[in-house]
Short mmCIF file of N, CA and C in Angstrom, two decimals:
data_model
loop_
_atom_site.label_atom_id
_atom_site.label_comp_id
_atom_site.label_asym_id
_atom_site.label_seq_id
_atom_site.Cartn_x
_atom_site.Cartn_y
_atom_site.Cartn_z
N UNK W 1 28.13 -22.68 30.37
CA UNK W 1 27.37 -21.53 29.91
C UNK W 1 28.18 -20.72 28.90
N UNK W 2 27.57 -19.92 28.24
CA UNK W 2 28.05 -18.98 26.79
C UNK W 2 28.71 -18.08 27.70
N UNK W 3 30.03 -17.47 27.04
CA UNK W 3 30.16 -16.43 27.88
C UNK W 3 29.59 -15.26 27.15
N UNK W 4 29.72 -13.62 27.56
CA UNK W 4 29.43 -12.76 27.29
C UNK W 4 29.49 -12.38 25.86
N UNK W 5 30.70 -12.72 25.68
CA UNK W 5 31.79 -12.30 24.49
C UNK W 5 30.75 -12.98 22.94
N UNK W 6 30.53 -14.78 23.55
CA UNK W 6 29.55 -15.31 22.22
C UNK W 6 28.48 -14.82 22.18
N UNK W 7 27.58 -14.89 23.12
CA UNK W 7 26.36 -13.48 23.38
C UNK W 7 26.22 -12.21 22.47
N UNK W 8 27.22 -11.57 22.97
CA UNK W 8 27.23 -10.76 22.06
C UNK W 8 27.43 -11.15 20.55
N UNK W 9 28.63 -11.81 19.94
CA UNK W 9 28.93 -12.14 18.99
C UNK W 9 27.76 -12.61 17.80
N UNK W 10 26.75 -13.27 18.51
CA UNK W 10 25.76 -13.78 17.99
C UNK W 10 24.50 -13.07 18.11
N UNK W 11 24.41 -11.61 18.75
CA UNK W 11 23.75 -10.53 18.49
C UNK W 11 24.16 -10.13 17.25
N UNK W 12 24.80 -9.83 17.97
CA UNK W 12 25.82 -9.01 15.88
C UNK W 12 25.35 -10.04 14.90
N UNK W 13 25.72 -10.86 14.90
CA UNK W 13 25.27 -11.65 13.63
C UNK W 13 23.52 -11.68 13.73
N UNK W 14 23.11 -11.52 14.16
CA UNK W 14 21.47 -11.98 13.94
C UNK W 14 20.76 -10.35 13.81
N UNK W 15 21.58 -9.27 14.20
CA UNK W 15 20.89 -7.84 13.99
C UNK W 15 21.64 -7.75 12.64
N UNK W 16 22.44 -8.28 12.03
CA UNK W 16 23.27 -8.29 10.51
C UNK W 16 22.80 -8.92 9.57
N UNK W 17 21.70 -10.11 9.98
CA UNK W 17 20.84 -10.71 8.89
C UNK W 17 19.48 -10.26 9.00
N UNK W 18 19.19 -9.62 10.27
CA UNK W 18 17.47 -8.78 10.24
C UNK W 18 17.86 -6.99 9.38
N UNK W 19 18.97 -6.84 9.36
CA UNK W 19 18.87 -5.14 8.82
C UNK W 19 19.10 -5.41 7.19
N UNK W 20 18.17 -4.83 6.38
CA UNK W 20 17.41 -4.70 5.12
C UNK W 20 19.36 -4.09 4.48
N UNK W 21 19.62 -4.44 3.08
CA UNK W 21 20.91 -4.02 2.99
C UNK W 21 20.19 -2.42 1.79
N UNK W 22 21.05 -1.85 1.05
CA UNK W 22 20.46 -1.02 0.64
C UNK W 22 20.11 -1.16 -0.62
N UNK W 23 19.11 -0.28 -1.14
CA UNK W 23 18.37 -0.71 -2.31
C UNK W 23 19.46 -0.68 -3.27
N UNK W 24 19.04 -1.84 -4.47
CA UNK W 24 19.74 -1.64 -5.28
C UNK W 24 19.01 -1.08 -6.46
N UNK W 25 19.23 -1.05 -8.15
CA UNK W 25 18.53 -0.97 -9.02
C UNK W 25 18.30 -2.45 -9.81
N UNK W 26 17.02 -2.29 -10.21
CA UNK W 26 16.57 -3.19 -11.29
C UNK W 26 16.07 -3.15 -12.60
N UNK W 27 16.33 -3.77 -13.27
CA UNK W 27 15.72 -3.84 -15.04
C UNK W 27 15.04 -4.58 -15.47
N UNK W 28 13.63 -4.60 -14.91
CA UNK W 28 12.55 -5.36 -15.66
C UNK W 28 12.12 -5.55 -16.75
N UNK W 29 11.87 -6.65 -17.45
CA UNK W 29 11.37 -5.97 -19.09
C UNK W 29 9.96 -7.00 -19.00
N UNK W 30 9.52 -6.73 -20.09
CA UNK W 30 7.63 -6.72 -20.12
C UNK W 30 7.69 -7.83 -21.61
N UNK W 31 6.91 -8.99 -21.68
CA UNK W 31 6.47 -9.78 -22.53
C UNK W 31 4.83 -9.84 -22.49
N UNK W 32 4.36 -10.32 -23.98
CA UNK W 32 3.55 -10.55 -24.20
C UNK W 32 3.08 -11.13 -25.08
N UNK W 33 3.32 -12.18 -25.12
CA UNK W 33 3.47 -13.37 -26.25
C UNK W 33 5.13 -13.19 -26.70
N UNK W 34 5.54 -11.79 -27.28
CA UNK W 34 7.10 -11.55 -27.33
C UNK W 34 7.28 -10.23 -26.78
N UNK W 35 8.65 -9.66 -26.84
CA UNK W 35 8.97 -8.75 -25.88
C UNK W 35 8.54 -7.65 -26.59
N UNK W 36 7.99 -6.25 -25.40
CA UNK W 36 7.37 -5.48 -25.83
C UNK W 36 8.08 -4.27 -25.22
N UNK W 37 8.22 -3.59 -25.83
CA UNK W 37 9.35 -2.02 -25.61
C UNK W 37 9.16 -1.41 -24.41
N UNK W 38 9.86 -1.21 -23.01
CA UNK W 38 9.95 -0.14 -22.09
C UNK W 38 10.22 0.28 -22.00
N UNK W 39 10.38 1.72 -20.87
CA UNK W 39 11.19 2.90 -20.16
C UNK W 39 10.62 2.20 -18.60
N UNK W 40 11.84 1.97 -18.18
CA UNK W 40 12.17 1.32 -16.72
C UNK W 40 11.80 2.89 -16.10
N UNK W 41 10.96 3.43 -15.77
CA UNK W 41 10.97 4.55 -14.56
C UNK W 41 11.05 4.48 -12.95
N UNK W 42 11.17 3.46 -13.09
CA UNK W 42 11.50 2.89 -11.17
C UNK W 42 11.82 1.48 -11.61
N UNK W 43 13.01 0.98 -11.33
CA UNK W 43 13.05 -0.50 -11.00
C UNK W 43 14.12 -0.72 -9.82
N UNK W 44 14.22 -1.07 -8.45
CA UNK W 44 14.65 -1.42 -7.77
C UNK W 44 14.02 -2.56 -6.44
N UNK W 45 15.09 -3.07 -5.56
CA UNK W 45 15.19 -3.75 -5.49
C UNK W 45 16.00 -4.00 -3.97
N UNK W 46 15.30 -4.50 -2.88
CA UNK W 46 15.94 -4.74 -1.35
C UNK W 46 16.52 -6.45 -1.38
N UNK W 47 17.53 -6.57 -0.87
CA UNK W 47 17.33 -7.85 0.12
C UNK W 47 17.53 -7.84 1.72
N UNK W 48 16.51 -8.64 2.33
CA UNK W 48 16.35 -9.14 3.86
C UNK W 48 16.67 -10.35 4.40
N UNK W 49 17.56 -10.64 4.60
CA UNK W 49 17.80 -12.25 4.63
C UNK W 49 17.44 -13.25 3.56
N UNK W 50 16.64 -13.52 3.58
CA UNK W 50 16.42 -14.78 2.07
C UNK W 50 14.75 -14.26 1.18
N UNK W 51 14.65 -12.73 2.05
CA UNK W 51 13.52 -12.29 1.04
C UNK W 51 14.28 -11.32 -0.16
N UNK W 52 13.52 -11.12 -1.32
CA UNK W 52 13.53 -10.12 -2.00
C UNK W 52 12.70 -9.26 -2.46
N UNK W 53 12.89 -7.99 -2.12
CA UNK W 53 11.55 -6.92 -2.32
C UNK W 53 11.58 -6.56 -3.40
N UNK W 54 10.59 -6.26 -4.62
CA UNK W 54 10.99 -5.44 -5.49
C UNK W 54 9.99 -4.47 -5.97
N UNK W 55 10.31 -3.45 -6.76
CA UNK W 55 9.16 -2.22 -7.36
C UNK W 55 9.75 -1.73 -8.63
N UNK W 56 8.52 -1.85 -9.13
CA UNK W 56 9.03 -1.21 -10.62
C UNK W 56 7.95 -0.55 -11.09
N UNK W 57 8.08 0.11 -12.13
CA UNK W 57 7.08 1.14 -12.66
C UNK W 57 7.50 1.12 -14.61
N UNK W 58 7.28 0.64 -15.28
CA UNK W 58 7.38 0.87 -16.69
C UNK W 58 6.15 0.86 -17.44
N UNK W 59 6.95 2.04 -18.75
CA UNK W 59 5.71 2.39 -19.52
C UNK W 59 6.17 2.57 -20.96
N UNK W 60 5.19 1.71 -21.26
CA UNK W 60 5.23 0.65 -22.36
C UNK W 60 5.64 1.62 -23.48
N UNK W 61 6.31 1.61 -24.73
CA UNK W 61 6.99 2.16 -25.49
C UNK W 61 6.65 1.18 -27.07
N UNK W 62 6.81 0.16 -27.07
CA UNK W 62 6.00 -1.08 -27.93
C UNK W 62 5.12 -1.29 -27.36
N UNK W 63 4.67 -2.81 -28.44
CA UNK W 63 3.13 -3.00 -28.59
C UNK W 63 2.65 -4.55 -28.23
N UNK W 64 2.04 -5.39 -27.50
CA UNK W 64 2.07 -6.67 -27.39
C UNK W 64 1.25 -7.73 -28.37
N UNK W 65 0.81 -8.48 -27.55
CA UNK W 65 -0.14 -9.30 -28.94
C UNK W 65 -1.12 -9.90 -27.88
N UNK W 66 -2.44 -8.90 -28.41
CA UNK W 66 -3.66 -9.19 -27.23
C UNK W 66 -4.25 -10.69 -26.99
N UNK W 67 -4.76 -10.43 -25.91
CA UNK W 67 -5.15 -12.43 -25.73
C UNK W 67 -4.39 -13.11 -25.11
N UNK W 68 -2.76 -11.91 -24.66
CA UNK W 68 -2.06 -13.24 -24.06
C UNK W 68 -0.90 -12.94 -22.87
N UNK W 69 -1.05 -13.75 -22.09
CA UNK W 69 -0.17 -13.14 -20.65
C UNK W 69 0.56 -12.55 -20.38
N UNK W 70 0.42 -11.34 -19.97
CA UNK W 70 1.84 -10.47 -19.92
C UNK W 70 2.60 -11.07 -18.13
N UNK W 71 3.86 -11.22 -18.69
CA UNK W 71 4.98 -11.57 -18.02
C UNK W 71 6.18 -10.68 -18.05
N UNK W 72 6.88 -10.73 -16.64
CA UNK W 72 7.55 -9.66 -16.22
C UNK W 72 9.08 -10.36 -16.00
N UNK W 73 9.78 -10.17 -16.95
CA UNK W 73 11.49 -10.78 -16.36
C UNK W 73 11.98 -9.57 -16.07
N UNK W 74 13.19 -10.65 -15.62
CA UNK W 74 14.33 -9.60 -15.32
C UNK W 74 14.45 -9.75 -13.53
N UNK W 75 13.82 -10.78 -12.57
CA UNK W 75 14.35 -10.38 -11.38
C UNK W 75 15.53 -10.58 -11.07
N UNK W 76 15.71 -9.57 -10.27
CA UNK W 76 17.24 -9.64 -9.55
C UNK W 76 17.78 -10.96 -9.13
N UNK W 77 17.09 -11.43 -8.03
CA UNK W 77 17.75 -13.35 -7.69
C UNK W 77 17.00 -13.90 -8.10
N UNK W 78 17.40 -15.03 -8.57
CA UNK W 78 16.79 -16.53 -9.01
C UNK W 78 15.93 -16.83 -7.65
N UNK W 79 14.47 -16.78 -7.99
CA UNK W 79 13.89 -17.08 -6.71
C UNK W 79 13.52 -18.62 -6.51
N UNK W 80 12.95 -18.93 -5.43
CA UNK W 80 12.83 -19.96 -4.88
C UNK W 80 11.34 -20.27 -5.93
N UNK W 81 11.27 -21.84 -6.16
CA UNK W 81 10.31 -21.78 -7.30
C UNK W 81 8.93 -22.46 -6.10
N UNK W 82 9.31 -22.94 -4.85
CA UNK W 82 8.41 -23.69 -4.34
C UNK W 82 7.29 -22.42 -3.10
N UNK W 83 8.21 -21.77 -3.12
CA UNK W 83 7.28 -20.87 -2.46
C UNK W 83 6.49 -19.39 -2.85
N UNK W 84 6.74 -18.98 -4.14
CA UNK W 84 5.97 -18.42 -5.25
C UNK W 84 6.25 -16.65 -4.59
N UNK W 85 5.32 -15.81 -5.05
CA UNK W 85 5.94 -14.45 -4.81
C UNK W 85 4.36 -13.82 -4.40
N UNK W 86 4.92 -12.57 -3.73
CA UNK W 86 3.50 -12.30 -3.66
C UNK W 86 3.50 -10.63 -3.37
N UNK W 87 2.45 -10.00 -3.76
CA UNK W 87 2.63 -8.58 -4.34
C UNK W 87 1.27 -8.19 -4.98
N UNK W 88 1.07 -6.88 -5.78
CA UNK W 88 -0.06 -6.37 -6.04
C UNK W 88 0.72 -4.99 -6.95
N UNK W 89 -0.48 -4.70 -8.29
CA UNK W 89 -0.20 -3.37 -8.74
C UNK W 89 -1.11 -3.37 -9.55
N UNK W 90 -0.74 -2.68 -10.62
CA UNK W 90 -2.23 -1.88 -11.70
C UNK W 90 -1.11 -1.96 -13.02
N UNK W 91 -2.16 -2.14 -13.95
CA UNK W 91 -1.67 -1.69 -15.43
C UNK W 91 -2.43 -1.09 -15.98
N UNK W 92 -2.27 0.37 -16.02
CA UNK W 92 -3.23 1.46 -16.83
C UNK W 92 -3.02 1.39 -18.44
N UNK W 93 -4.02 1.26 -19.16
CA UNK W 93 -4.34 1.37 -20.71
C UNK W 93 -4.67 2.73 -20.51
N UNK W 94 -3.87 3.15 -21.19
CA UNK W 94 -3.95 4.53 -21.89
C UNK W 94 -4.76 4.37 -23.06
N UNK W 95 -5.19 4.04 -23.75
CA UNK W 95 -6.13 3.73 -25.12
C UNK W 95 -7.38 4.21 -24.52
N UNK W 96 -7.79 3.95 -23.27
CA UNK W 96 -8.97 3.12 -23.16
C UNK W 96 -9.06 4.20 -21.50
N UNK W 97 -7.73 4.78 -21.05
CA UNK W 97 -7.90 5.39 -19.53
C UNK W 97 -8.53 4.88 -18.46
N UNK W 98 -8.23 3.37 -18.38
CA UNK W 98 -9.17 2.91 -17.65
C UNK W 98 -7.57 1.99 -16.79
N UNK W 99 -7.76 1.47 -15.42
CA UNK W 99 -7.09 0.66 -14.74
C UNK W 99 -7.16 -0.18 -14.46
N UNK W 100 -6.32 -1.42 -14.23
CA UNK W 100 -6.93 -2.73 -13.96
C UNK W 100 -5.81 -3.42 -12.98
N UNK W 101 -6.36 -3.76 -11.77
CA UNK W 101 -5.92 -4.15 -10.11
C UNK W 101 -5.03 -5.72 -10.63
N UNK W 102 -3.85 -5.84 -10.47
CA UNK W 102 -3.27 -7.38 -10.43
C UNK W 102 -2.39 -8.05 -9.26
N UNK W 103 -2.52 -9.25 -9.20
CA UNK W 103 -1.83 -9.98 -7.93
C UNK W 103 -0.38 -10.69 -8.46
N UNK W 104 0.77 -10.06 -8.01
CA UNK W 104 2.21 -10.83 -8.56
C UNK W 104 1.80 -12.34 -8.09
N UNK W 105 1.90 -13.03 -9.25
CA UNK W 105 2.45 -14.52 -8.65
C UNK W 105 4.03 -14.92 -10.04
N UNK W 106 4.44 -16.09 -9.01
CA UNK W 106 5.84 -16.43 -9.89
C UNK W 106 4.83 -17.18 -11.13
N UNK W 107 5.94 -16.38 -12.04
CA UNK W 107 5.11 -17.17 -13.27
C UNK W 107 6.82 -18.65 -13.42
N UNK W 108 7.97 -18.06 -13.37
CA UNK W 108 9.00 -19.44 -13.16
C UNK W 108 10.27 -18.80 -11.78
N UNK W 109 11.08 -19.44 -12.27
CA UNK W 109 12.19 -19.29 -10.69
C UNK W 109 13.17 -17.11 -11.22
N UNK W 110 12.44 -16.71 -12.62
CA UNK W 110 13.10 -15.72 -12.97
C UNK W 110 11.68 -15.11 -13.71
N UNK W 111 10.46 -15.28 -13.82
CA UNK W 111 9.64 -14.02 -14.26
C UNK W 111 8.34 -14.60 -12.94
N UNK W 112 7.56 -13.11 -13.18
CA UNK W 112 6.44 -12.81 -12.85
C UNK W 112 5.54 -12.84 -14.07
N UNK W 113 4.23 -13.53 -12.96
CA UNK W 113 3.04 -13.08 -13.89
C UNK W 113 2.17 -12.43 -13.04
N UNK W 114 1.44 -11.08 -14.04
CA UNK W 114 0.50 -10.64 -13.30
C UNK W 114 -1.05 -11.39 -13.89
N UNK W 115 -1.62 -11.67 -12.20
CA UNK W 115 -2.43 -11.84 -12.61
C UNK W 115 -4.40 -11.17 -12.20
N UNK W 116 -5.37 -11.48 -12.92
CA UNK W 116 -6.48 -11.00 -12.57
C UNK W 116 -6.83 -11.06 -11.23
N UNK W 117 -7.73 -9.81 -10.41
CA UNK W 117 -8.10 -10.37 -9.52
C UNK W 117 -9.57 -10.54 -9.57
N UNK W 118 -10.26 -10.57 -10.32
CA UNK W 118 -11.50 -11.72 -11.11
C UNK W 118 -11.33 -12.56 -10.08
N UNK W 119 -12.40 -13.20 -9.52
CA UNK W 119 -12.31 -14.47 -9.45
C UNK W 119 -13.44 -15.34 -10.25
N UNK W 120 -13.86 -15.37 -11.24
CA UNK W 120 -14.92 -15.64 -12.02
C UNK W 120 -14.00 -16.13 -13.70
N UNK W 121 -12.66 -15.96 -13.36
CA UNK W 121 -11.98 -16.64 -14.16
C UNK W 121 -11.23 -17.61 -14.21
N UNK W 122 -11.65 -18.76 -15.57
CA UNK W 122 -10.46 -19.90 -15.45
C UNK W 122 -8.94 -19.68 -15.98
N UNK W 123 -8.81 -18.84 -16.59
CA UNK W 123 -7.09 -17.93 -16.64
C UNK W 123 -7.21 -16.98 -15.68
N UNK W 124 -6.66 -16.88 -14.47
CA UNK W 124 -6.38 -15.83 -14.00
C UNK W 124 -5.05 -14.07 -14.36
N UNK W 125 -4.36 -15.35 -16.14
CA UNK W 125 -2.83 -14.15 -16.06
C UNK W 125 -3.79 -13.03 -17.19
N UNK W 126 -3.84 -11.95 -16.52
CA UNK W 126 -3.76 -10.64 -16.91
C UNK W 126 -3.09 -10.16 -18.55
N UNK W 127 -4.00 -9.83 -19.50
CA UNK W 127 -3.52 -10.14 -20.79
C UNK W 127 -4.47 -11.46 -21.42
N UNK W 128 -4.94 -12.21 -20.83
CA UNK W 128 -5.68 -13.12 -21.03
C UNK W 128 -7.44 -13.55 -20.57
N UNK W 129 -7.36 -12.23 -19.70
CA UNK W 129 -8.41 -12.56 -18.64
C UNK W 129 -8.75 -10.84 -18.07
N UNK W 130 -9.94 -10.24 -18.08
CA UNK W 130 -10.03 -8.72 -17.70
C UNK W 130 -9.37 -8.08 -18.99
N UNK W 131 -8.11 -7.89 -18.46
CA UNK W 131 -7.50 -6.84 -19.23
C UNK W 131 -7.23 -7.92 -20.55
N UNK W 132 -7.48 -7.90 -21.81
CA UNK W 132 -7.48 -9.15 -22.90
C UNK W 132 -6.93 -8.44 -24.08
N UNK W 133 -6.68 -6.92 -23.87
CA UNK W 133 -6.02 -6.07 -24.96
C UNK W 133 -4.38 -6.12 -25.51
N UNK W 134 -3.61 -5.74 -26.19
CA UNK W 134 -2.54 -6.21 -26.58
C UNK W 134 -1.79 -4.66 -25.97
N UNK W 135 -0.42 -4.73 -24.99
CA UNK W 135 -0.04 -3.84 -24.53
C UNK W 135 0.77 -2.76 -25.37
N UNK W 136 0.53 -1.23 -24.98
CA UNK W 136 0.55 -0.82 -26.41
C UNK W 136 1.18 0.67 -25.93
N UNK W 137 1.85 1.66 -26.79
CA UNK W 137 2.51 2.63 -25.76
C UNK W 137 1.93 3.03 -24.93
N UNK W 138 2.07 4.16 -24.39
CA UNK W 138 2.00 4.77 -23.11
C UNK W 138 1.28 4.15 -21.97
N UNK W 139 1.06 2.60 -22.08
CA UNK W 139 0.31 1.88 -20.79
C UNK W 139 1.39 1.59 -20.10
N UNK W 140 0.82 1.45 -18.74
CA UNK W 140 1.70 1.47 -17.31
C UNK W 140 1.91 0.30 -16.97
N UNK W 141 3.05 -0.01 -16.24
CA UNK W 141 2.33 -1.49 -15.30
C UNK W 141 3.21 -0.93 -14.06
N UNK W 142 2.91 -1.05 -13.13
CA UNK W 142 3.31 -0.84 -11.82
C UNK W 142 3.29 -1.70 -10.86
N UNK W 143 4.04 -2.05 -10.01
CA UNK W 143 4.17 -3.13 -9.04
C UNK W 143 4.84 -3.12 -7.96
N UNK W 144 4.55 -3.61 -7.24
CA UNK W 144 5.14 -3.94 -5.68
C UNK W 144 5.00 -5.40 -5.51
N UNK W 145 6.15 -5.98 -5.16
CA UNK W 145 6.01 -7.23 -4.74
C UNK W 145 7.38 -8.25 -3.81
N UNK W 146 7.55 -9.49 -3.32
CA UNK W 146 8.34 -10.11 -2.71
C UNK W 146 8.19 -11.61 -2.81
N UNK W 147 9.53 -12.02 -2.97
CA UNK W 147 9.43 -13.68 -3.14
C UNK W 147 10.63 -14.04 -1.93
N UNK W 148 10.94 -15.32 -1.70
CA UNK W 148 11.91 -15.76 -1.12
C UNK W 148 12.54 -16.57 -2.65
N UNK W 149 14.40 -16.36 -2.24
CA UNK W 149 15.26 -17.07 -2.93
C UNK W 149 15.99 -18.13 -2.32
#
């Protein structure tokens, strides 16, 4: 039998990989066909064992090129490419004051794509589909989301 001593020992270690470590910061940047100007106003960033949480908030400062997927680099870990990411936020057009609802999926093992939640579309990435405008100052994109690495 284990004695006390490994018991314990192997508490400690398993309440040391369930406790969240502390947030760090992150620097997302925003594409759209090519890279398009931000102000990072929230970008950070948890890890939980082999998840990664992240949130960001930027608003757009350049201009994109409408018609075409906006994609989000810059995550913190190289994520796992087989099990994809998953999350939710909005990108407000200021042009237009109107909002539009998106679902994080991995667009590769280091960006996000947001995409429509349409389901009446054969592109679902956002920039291409609903929202089809070219991203342009003062629009938002906001997000919450988590992948495994």
């Amino acid at each position: 039998p284990a004695s006390s001593g490994s018991i314990m020992q192997l508490f400690g270690e398993m309440s040391r990989w369930a406790t969240p470590r502390a947030c760090r910061a992150a620097s997302p940047a925003s594409t759209q066909s090519f890279a398009v100007g931000a102000t990072v106003n929230l970008g950070r960033y948890w890890i939980n064992g082999r998840r990664c949480t992240c949130e960001f908030h930027l608003t757009c400062t350049g201009f994109g090129s409408a018609s075409n997927a906006i994609v989000i680099s810059g995550l913190p870990v190289t994520a796992n490419a087989s099990v994809g990411a998953q999350g939710y936020g909005y990108l407000y057009d200021a042009s237009a004051s109107n909002s539009f609802p998106f679902i994080v999926t991995l667009g590769s093992t280091t960006t996000i794509k947001l995409s429509s939640t349409s389901a009446n579309a054969a592109d679902l990435s956002l920039g291409a589909t609903s929202f089809t405008a070219a991203l342009a100052t003062n629009d938002i994109i906001n997000a919450t989301f988590e992948y495994t690495y």
